[in-house]
Amino acid sequence: MRILPDHTGEHVILQMEDAEQSIIAALLSDVSQLLSTDLPEPDADPFERLVGHLDPDQEVTRPGDPALLRLLPDVDSTDPDRSAEFRRLTERDLRESKLHSIRIALHSLGQHPGPVALDAEAARAWMRALTDVRLVLASRLDITQDEDAERLMSGARDIGETGEAVLSLYELTTWLHEHITQFMLEGLPSHPDDGIDEDLAELFEDDWLDAELDEETDDAPDGTQSDDDDEEDR
Protein backbone atom coordinates (compact mmCIF):
# COMPACT_ATOMS: atom_id res chain seq x y z
CA MET A 1 0.00 0.00 0.00
CA ARG A 2 1.22 3.49 -0.84
CA ILE A 3 -0.09 6.94 -0.08
CA LEU A 4 1.10 10.15 -1.73
CA PRO A 5 -0.16 13.55 -2.87
CA ASP A 6 -1.11 14.12 -6.48
CA HIS A 7 0.78 16.60 -8.63
CA THR A 8 -1.71 19.40 -7.81
CA GLY A 9 -1.36 18.89 -4.06
CA GLU A 10 -5.15 18.88 -3.79
CA HIS A 11 -5.75 15.15 -3.40
CA VAL A 12 -4.44 12.22 -1.42
CA ILE A 13 -3.79 9.17 -3.57
CA LEU A 14 -4.17 5.69 -2.11
CA GLN A 15 -2.57 2.87 -4.06
CA MET A 16 -3.62 -0.57 -2.89
CA GLU A 17 -3.24 -4.10 -4.09
CA ASP A 18 -6.54 -5.83 -4.85
CA ALA A 19 -6.26 -7.86 -1.65
CA GLU A 20 -5.62 -4.74 0.44
CA GLN A 21 -8.58 -2.97 -1.11
CA SER A 22 -10.79 -5.98 -0.39
CA ILE A 23 -9.64 -6.06 3.24
CA ILE A 24 -10.36 -2.37 3.81
CA ALA A 25 -13.76 -2.67 2.12
CA ALA A 26 -14.63 -5.70 4.26
CA LEU A 27 -13.65 -3.88 7.47
CA LEU A 28 -15.74 -0.85 6.52
CA SER A 29 -18.69 -3.08 5.63
CA ASP A 30 -18.43 -4.96 8.94
CA VAL A 31 -18.54 -1.72 10.93
CA SER A 32 -21.43 -0.49 8.79
CA GLN A 33 -23.35 -3.65 9.58
CA LEU A 34 -22.58 -3.25 13.28
CA LEU A 35 -23.84 0.35 13.29
CA SER A 36 -26.97 -0.64 11.36
CA THR A 37 -27.98 -3.17 14.02
CA ASP A 38 -31.32 -2.15 15.59
CA LEU A 39 -31.27 1.14 13.67
CA PRO A 40 -34.91 2.10 13.02
CA GLU A 41 -36.04 2.56 9.45
CA PRO A 42 -36.19 6.27 8.54
CA ASP A 43 -39.64 7.81 8.84
CA ALA A 44 -41.36 8.66 5.60
CA ASP A 45 -42.59 11.96 7.05
CA PRO A 46 -39.75 14.54 7.02
CA PHE A 47 -41.16 16.13 10.19
CA GLU A 48 -41.13 12.78 12.00
CA ARG A 49 -37.55 12.24 10.88
CA LEU A 50 -36.67 15.60 12.38
CA VAL A 51 -38.44 15.34 15.76
CA GLY A 52 -39.30 11.65 16.20
CA HIS A 53 -36.29 11.06 18.43
CA LEU A 54 -37.66 13.70 20.83
CA ASP A 55 -40.52 11.41 21.82
CA PRO A 56 -40.03 10.90 25.58
CA ASP A 57 -41.56 7.42 25.34
CA GLN A 58 -39.06 6.25 22.74
CA GLU A 59 -36.76 3.56 24.11
CA VAL A 60 -33.12 3.30 23.06
CA THR A 61 -31.22 0.32 24.41
CA ARG A 62 -27.64 0.63 25.57
CA PRO A 63 -25.46 -1.55 23.26
CA GLY A 64 -24.54 -4.93 24.70
CA ASP A 65 -21.67 -5.48 22.23
CA PRO A 66 -18.52 -3.85 23.68
CA ALA A 67 -17.39 -2.84 20.17
CA LEU A 68 -20.68 -1.07 19.43
CA LEU A 69 -20.57 0.56 22.86
CA ARG A 70 -17.09 1.86 21.97
CA LEU A 71 -18.64 3.50 18.90
CA LEU A 72 -21.67 4.77 20.82
CA PRO A 73 -20.35 5.39 24.35
CA ASP A 74 -22.22 6.60 27.40
CA VAL A 75 -21.98 10.34 27.84
CA ASP A 76 -21.56 9.90 31.60
CA SER A 77 -20.52 6.55 33.01
CA THR A 78 -21.46 7.68 36.51
CA ASP A 79 -25.02 8.68 35.65
CA PRO A 80 -27.04 5.98 33.80
CA ASP A 81 -30.19 8.10 33.61
CA ARG A 82 -28.40 11.06 32.04
CA SER A 83 -26.60 8.74 29.64
CA ALA A 84 -29.87 7.05 28.64
CA GLU A 85 -31.54 10.40 27.96
CA PHE A 86 -28.59 11.67 25.94
CA ARG A 87 -28.53 8.40 23.99
CA ARG A 88 -32.25 8.73 23.18
CA LEU A 89 -31.70 12.23 21.80
CA THR A 90 -28.49 11.66 19.85
CA GLU A 91 -27.79 8.02 19.06
CA ARG A 92 -29.74 7.79 15.82
CA ASP A 93 -28.06 10.88 14.37
CA LEU A 94 -24.65 9.64 15.52
CA ARG A 95 -25.17 6.27 13.87
CA GLU A 96 -26.32 7.85 10.63
CA SER A 97 -23.36 10.26 10.62
CA LYS A 98 -20.91 7.40 11.05
CA LEU A 99 -22.65 5.36 8.37
CA HIS A 100 -22.48 8.32 5.99
CA SER A 101 -18.68 8.51 6.35
CA ILE A 102 -18.38 4.77 5.73
CA ARG A 103 -20.54 5.03 2.61
CA ILE A 104 -18.26 7.77 1.23
CA ALA A 105 -15.19 5.59 1.84
CA LEU A 106 -16.80 2.51 0.27
CA HIS A 107 -17.96 4.56 -2.72
CA SER A 108 -14.46 5.86 -3.37
CA LEU A 109 -13.11 2.31 -3.24
CA GLY A 110 -15.69 1.09 -5.70
CA GLN A 111 -15.43 3.88 -8.27
CA HIS A 112 -12.81 2.21 -10.45
CA PRO A 113 -9.80 -0.09 -10.17
CA GLY A 114 -6.45 1.47 -9.53
CA PRO A 115 -5.45 4.47 -7.39
CA VAL A 116 -8.10 6.02 -5.14
CA ALA A 117 -8.13 9.83 -5.24
CA LEU A 118 -9.43 11.64 -2.15
CA ASP A 119 -10.13 15.35 -2.00
CA ALA A 120 -10.27 17.05 1.40
CA GLU A 121 -13.92 16.18 2.01
CA ALA A 122 -13.44 12.50 1.14
CA ALA A 123 -10.21 12.34 3.16
CA ARG A 124 -12.05 13.60 6.23
CA ALA A 125 -14.71 10.94 5.72
CA TRP A 126 -11.97 8.29 5.47
CA MET A 127 -10.42 9.55 8.71
CA ARG A 128 -13.75 9.28 10.53
CA ALA A 129 -14.51 5.85 9.06
CA LEU A 130 -11.05 4.49 9.87
CA THR A 131 -11.35 5.81 13.42
CA ASP A 132 -14.48 3.71 13.86
CA VAL A 133 -12.83 0.65 12.29
CA ARG A 134 -9.90 1.03 14.69
CA LEU A 135 -12.25 1.40 17.68
CA VAL A 136 -13.96 -1.88 16.79
CA LEU A 137 -10.66 -3.71 16.27
CA ALA A 138 -9.29 -2.24 19.51
CA SER A 139 -12.35 -3.49 21.36
CA ARG A 140 -11.84 -7.00 20.00
CA LEU A 141 -8.22 -6.86 21.21
CA ASP A 142 -9.02 -5.28 24.62
CA ILE A 143 -6.99 -2.20 23.69
CA THR A 144 -8.06 0.80 25.75
CA GLN A 145 -4.84 2.85 25.67
CA ASP A 146 -1.63 3.11 23.66
CA GLU A 147 0.29 0.97 26.15
CA ASP A 148 -2.05 -1.95 25.50
CA ALA A 149 -1.33 -1.83 21.78
CA GLU A 150 2.41 -1.58 22.39
CA ARG A 151 2.36 -4.65 24.63
CA LEU A 152 0.48 -6.65 22.01
CA MET A 153 2.85 -5.59 19.24
CA SER A 154 5.86 -6.53 21.37
CA GLY A 155 4.46 -10.03 21.86
CA ALA A 156 4.15 -9.59 25.62
CA ARG A 157 0.74 -11.24 25.55
CA ASP A 158 -0.24 -14.37 23.66
CA ILE A 159 -3.37 -13.62 21.64
CA GLY A 160 -3.35 -16.63 19.33
CA GLU A 161 -3.51 -16.74 15.55
CA THR A 162 -6.89 -15.00 15.33
CA GLY A 163 -5.71 -12.24 17.63
CA GLU A 164 -2.54 -11.82 15.57
CA ALA A 165 -4.65 -11.41 12.43
CA VAL A 166 -6.84 -8.79 14.10
CA LEU A 167 -3.73 -7.01 15.39
CA SER A 168 -2.33 -6.87 11.84
CA LEU A 169 -5.55 -5.23 10.68
CA TYR A 170 -5.33 -2.77 13.56
CA GLU A 171 -1.76 -1.85 12.56
CA LEU A 172 -2.78 -1.46 8.90
CA THR A 173 -5.72 0.82 9.61
CA THR A 174 -3.68 2.80 12.16
CA TRP A 175 -0.95 3.41 9.58
CA LEU A 176 -3.48 4.44 6.93
CA HIS A 177 -5.33 6.75 9.32
CA GLU A 178 -2.10 8.41 10.50
CA HIS A 179 -0.87 9.11 6.97
CA ILE A 180 -4.17 10.50 5.71
CA THR A 181 -4.24 12.71 8.81
CA GLN A 182 -0.68 13.84 8.10
CA PHE A 183 -1.61 14.98 4.61
CA MET A 184 -4.69 16.77 5.95
CA LEU A 185 -2.62 18.61 8.55
CA GLU A 186 -0.27 19.73 5.79
CA GLY A 187 -3.25 21.48 4.24
CA LEU A 188 -5.25 19.84 1.49
CA PRO A 189 -7.58 22.55 0.14
CA SER A 190 -11.27 21.76 -0.08
CA HIS A 191 -12.70 21.97 -3.60
CA PRO A 192 -15.90 19.86 -3.61
CA ASP A 193 -16.67 20.68 -7.24
CA ASP A 194 -13.28 20.21 -8.86
CA GLY A 195 -12.86 17.67 -11.65
CA ILE A 196 -10.39 15.19 -10.30
CA ASP A 197 -10.47 12.89 -13.33
CA GLU A 198 -8.81 15.52 -15.48
CA ASP A 199 -6.40 16.63 -12.75
CA LEU A 200 -5.28 13.06 -12.12
CA ALA A 201 -4.94 11.93 -15.71
CA GLU A 202 -1.15 11.87 -15.45
CA LEU A 203 -1.21 10.01 -12.15
CA PHE A 204 -2.43 6.79 -13.69
CA GLU A 205 0.58 6.65 -16.00
CA ASP A 206 3.31 4.50 -14.46
CA ASP A 207 6.05 6.74 -15.84
CA TRP A 208 4.64 9.75 -14.01
CA LEU A 209 4.41 7.77 -10.76
CA ASP A 210 8.00 6.62 -11.04
CA ALA A 211 9.12 10.23 -11.48
CA GLU A 212 7.05 11.60 -8.59
CA LEU A 213 7.43 8.97 -5.89
CA ASP A 214 10.51 10.72 -4.53
CA GLU A 215 8.30 13.53 -3.15
CA GLU A 216 6.96 13.58 0.43
CA THR A 217 6.62 9.84 1.03
CA ASP A 218 7.63 7.48 3.84
CA ASP A 219 7.95 3.73 4.37
CA ALA A 220 5.00 2.07 6.11
CA PRO A 221 5.79 -0.45 8.87
CA ASP A 222 6.69 -3.84 7.42
CA GLY A 223 6.25 -2.37 3.94
CA THR A 224 6.60 -4.27 0.70
CA GLN A 225 9.41 -3.67 -1.74
CA SER A 226 9.39 -0.30 -3.45
CA ASP A 227 11.01 1.27 -6.47
CA ASP A 228 12.14 4.32 -4.52
CA ASP A 229 13.49 4.60 -0.98
CA ASP A 230 11.16 7.55 -0.31
CA GLU A 231 7.93 5.78 -1.27
CA GLU A 232 5.28 5.18 1.36
CA ASP A 233 4.86 1.41 1.15
CA ARG A 234 3.26 -1.28 3.17
Coordinates of C-alpha atoms in Angstrom, one line a residue:
M1 CA 0.0 0.0 0.0
R2 CA 1.2 3.5 -0.8
I3 CA -0.1 6.9 -0.1
L4 CA 1.1 10.2 -1.7
P5 CA -0.2 13.6 -2.9
D6 CA -1.1 14.1 -6.5
H7 CA 0.8 16.6 -8.6
T8 CA -1.7 19.4 -7.8
G9 CA -1.4 18.9 -4.1
E10 CA -5.1 18.9 -3.8
H11 CA -5.8 15.2 -3.4
V12 CA -4.4 12.2 -1.4
I13 CA -3.8 9.2 -3.6
L14 CA -4.2 5.7 -2.1
Q15 CA -2.6 2.9 -4.1
M16 CA -3.6 -0.6 -2.9
E17 CA -3.2 -4.1 -4.1
D18 CA -6.5 -5.8 -4.9
A19 CA -6.3 -7.9 -1.7
E20 CA -5.6 -4.7 0.4
Q21 CA -8.6 -3.0 -1.1
S22 CA -10.8 -6.0 -0.4
I23 CA -9.6 -6.1 3.2
I24 CA -10.4 -2.4 3.8
A25 CA -13.8 -2.7 2.1
A26 CA -14.6 -5.7 4.3
L27 CA -13.7 -3.9 7.5
L28 CA -15.7 -0.9 6.5
S29 CA -18.7 -3.1 5.6
D30 CA -18.4 -5.0 8.9
V31 CA -18.5 -1.7 10.9
S32 CA -21.4 -0.5 8.8
Q33 CA -23.4 -3.6 9.6
L34 CA -22.6 -3.2 13.3
L35 CA -23.8 0.4 13.3
S36 CA -27.0 -0.6 11.4
T37 CA -28.0 -3.2 14.0
D38 CA -31.3 -2.2 15.6
L39 CA -31.3 1.1 13.7
P40 CA -34.9 2.1 13.0
E41 CA -36.0 2.6 9.5
P42 CA -36.2 6.3 8.5
D43 CA -39.6 7.8 8.8
A44 CA -41.4 8.7 5.6
D45 CA -42.6 12.0 7.1
P46 CA -39.8 14.5 7.0
F47 CA -41.2 16.1 10.2
E48 CA -41.1 12.8 12.0
R49 CA -37.5 12.2 10.9
L50 CA -36.7 15.6 12.4
V51 CA -38.4 15.3 15.8
G52 CA -39.3 11.7 16.2
H53 CA -36.3 11.1 18.4
L54 CA -37.7 13.7 20.8
D55 CA -40.5 11.4 21.8
P56 CA -40.0 10.9 25.6
D57 CA -41.6 7.4 25.3
Q58 CA -39.1 6.2 22.7
E59 CA -36.8 3.6 24.1
V60 CA -33.1 3.3 23.1
T61 CA -31.2 0.3 24.4
R62 CA -27.6 0.6 25.6
P63 CA -25.5 -1.6 23.3
G64 CA -24.5 -4.9 24.7
D65 CA -21.7 -5.5 22.2
P66 CA -18.5 -3.8 23.7
A67 CA -17.4 -2.8 20.2
L68 CA -20.7 -1.1 19.4
L69 CA -20.6 0.6 22.9
R70 CA -17.1 1.9 22.0
L71 CA -18.6 3.5 18.9
L72 CA -21.7 4.8 20.8
P73 CA -20.3 5.4 24.3
D74 CA -22.2 6.6 27.4
V75 CA -22.0 10.3 27.8
D76 CA -21.6 9.9 31.6
S77 CA -20.5 6.5 33.0
T78 CA -21.5 7.7 36.5
D79 CA -25.0 8.7 35.7
P80 CA -27.0 6.0 33.8
D81 CA -30.2 8.1 33.6
R82 CA -28.4 11.1 32.0
S83 CA -26.6 8.7 29.6
A84 CA -29.9 7.1 28.6
E85 CA -31.5 10.4 28.0
F86 CA -28.6 11.7 25.9
R87 CA -28.5 8.4 24.0
R88 CA -32.2 8.7 23.2
L89 CA -31.7 12.2 21.8
T90 CA -28.5 11.7 19.9
E91 CA -27.8 8.0 19.1
R92 CA -29.7 7.8 15.8
D93 CA -28.1 10.9 14.4
L94 CA -24.7 9.6 15.5
R95 CA -25.2 6.3 13.9
E96 CA -26.3 7.9 10.6
S97 CA -23.4 10.3 10.6
K98 CA -20.9 7.4 11.1
L99 CA -22.6 5.4 8.4
H100 CA -22.5 8.3 6.0
S101 CA -18.7 8.5 6.3
I102 CA -18.4 4.8 5.7
R103 CA -20.5 5.0 2.6
I104 CA -18.3 7.8 1.2
A105 CA -15.2 5.6 1.8
L106 CA -16.8 2.5 0.3
H107 CA -18.0 4.6 -2.7
S108 CA -14.5 5.9 -3.4
L109 CA -13.1 2.3 -3.2
G110 CA -15.7 1.1 -5.7
Q111 CA -15.4 3.9 -8.3
H112 CA -12.8 2.2 -10.5
P113 CA -9.8 -0.1 -10.2
G114 CA -6.4 1.5 -9.5
P115 CA -5.5 4.5 -7.4
V116 CA -8.1 6.0 -5.1
A117 CA -8.1 9.8 -5.2
L118 CA -9.4 11.6 -2.1
D119 CA -10.1 15.3 -2.0
A120 CA -10.3 17.1 1.4
E121 CA -13.9 16.2 2.0
A122 CA -13.4 12.5 1.1
A123 CA -10.2 12.3 3.2
R124 CA -12.1 13.6 6.2
A125 CA -14.7 10.9 5.7
W126 CA -12.0 8.3 5.5
M127 CA -10.4 9.6 8.7
R128 CA -13.8 9.3 10.5
A129 CA -14.5 5.9 9.1
L130 CA -11.0 4.5 9.9
T131 CA -11.3 5.8 13.4
D132 CA -14.5 3.7 13.9
V133 CA -12.8 0.7 12.3
R134 CA -9.9 1.0 14.7
L135 CA -12.3 1.4 17.7
V136 CA -14.0 -1.9 16.8
L137 CA -10.7 -3.7 16.3
A138 CA -9.3 -2.2 19.5
S139 CA -12.3 -3.5 21.4
R140 CA -11.8 -7.0 20.0
L141 CA -8.2 -6.9 21.2
D142 CA -9.0 -5.3 24.6
I143 CA -7.0 -2.2 23.7
T144 CA -8.1 0.8 25.7
Q145 CA -4.8 2.9 25.7
D146 CA -1.6 3.1 23.7
E147 CA 0.3 1.0 26.1
D148 CA -2.1 -2.0 25.5
A149 CA -1.3 -1.8 21.8
E150 CA 2.4 -1.6 22.4
R151 CA 2.4 -4.7 24.6
L152 CA 0.5 -6.7 22.0
M153 CA 2.8 -5.6 19.2
S154 CA 5.9 -6.5 21.4
G155 CA 4.5 -10.0 21.9
A156 CA 4.2 -9.6 25.6
R157 CA 0.7 -11.2 25.6
D158 CA -0.2 -14.4 23.7
I159 CA -3.4 -13.6 21.6
G160 CA -3.4 -16.6 19.3
E161 CA -3.5 -16.7 15.5
T162 CA -6.9 -15.0 15.3
G163 CA -5.7 -12.2 17.6
E164 CA -2.5 -11.8 15.6
A165 CA -4.6 -11.4 12.4
V166 CA -6.8 -8.8 14.1
L167 CA -3.7 -7.0 15.4
S168 CA -2.3 -6.9 11.8
L169 CA -5.6 -5.2 10.7
Y170 CA -5.3 -2.8 13.6
E171 CA -1.8 -1.9 12.6
L172 CA -2.8 -1.5 8.9
T173 CA -5.7 0.8 9.6
T174 CA -3.7 2.8 12.2
W175 CA -1.0 3.4 9.6
L176 CA -3.5 4.4 6.9
H177 CA -5.3 6.8 9.3
E178 CA -2.1 8.4 10.5
H179 CA -0.9 9.1 7.0
I180 CA -4.2 10.5 5.7
T181 CA -4.2 12.7 8.8
Q182 CA -0.7 13.8 8.1
F183 CA -1.6 15.0 4.6
M184 CA -4.7 16.8 6.0
L185 CA -2.6 18.6 8.6
E186 CA -0.3 19.7 5.8
G187 CA -3.3 21.5 4.2
L188 CA -5.3 19.8 1.5
P189 CA -7.6 22.6 0.1
S190 CA -11.3 21.8 -0.1
H191 CA -12.7 22.0 -3.6
P192 CA -15.9 19.9 -3.6
D193 CA -16.7 20.7 -7.2
D194 CA -13.3 20.2 -8.9
G195 CA -12.9 17.7 -11.7
I196 CA -10.4 15.2 -10.3
D197 CA -10.5 12.9 -13.3
E198 CA -8.8 15.5 -15.5
D199 CA -6.4 16.6 -12.8
L200 CA -5.3 13.1 -12.1
A201 CA -4.9 11.9 -15.7
E202 CA -1.2 11.9 -15.4
L203 CA -1.2 10.0 -12.2
F204 CA -2.4 6.8 -13.7
E205 CA 0.6 6.7 -16.0
D206 CA 3.3 4.5 -14.5
D207 CA 6.0 6.7 -15.8
W208 CA 4.6 9.7 -14.0
L209 CA 4.4 7.8 -10.8
D210 CA 8.0 6.6 -11.0
A211 CA 9.1 10.2 -11.5
E212 CA 7.0 11.6 -8.6
L213 CA 7.4 9.0 -5.9
D214 CA 10.5 10.7 -4.5
E215 CA 8.3 13.5 -3.1
E216 CA 7.0 13.6 0.4
T217 CA 6.6 9.8 1.0
D218 CA 7.6 7.5 3.8
D219 CA 7.9 3.7 4.4
A220 CA 5.0 2.1 6.1
P221 CA 5.8 -0.4 8.9
D222 CA 6.7 -3.8 7.4
G223 CA 6.3 -2.4 3.9
T224 CA 6.6 -4.3 0.7
Q225 CA 9.4 -3.7 -1.7
S226 CA 9.4 -0.3 -3.4
D227 CA 11.0 1.3 -6.5
D228 CA 12.1 4.3 -4.5
D229 CA 13.5 4.6 -1.0
D230 CA 11.2 7.5 -0.3
E231 CA 7.9 5.8 -1.3
E232 CA 5.3 5.2 1.4
D233 CA 4.9 1.4 1.1
R234 CA 3.3 -1.3 3.2

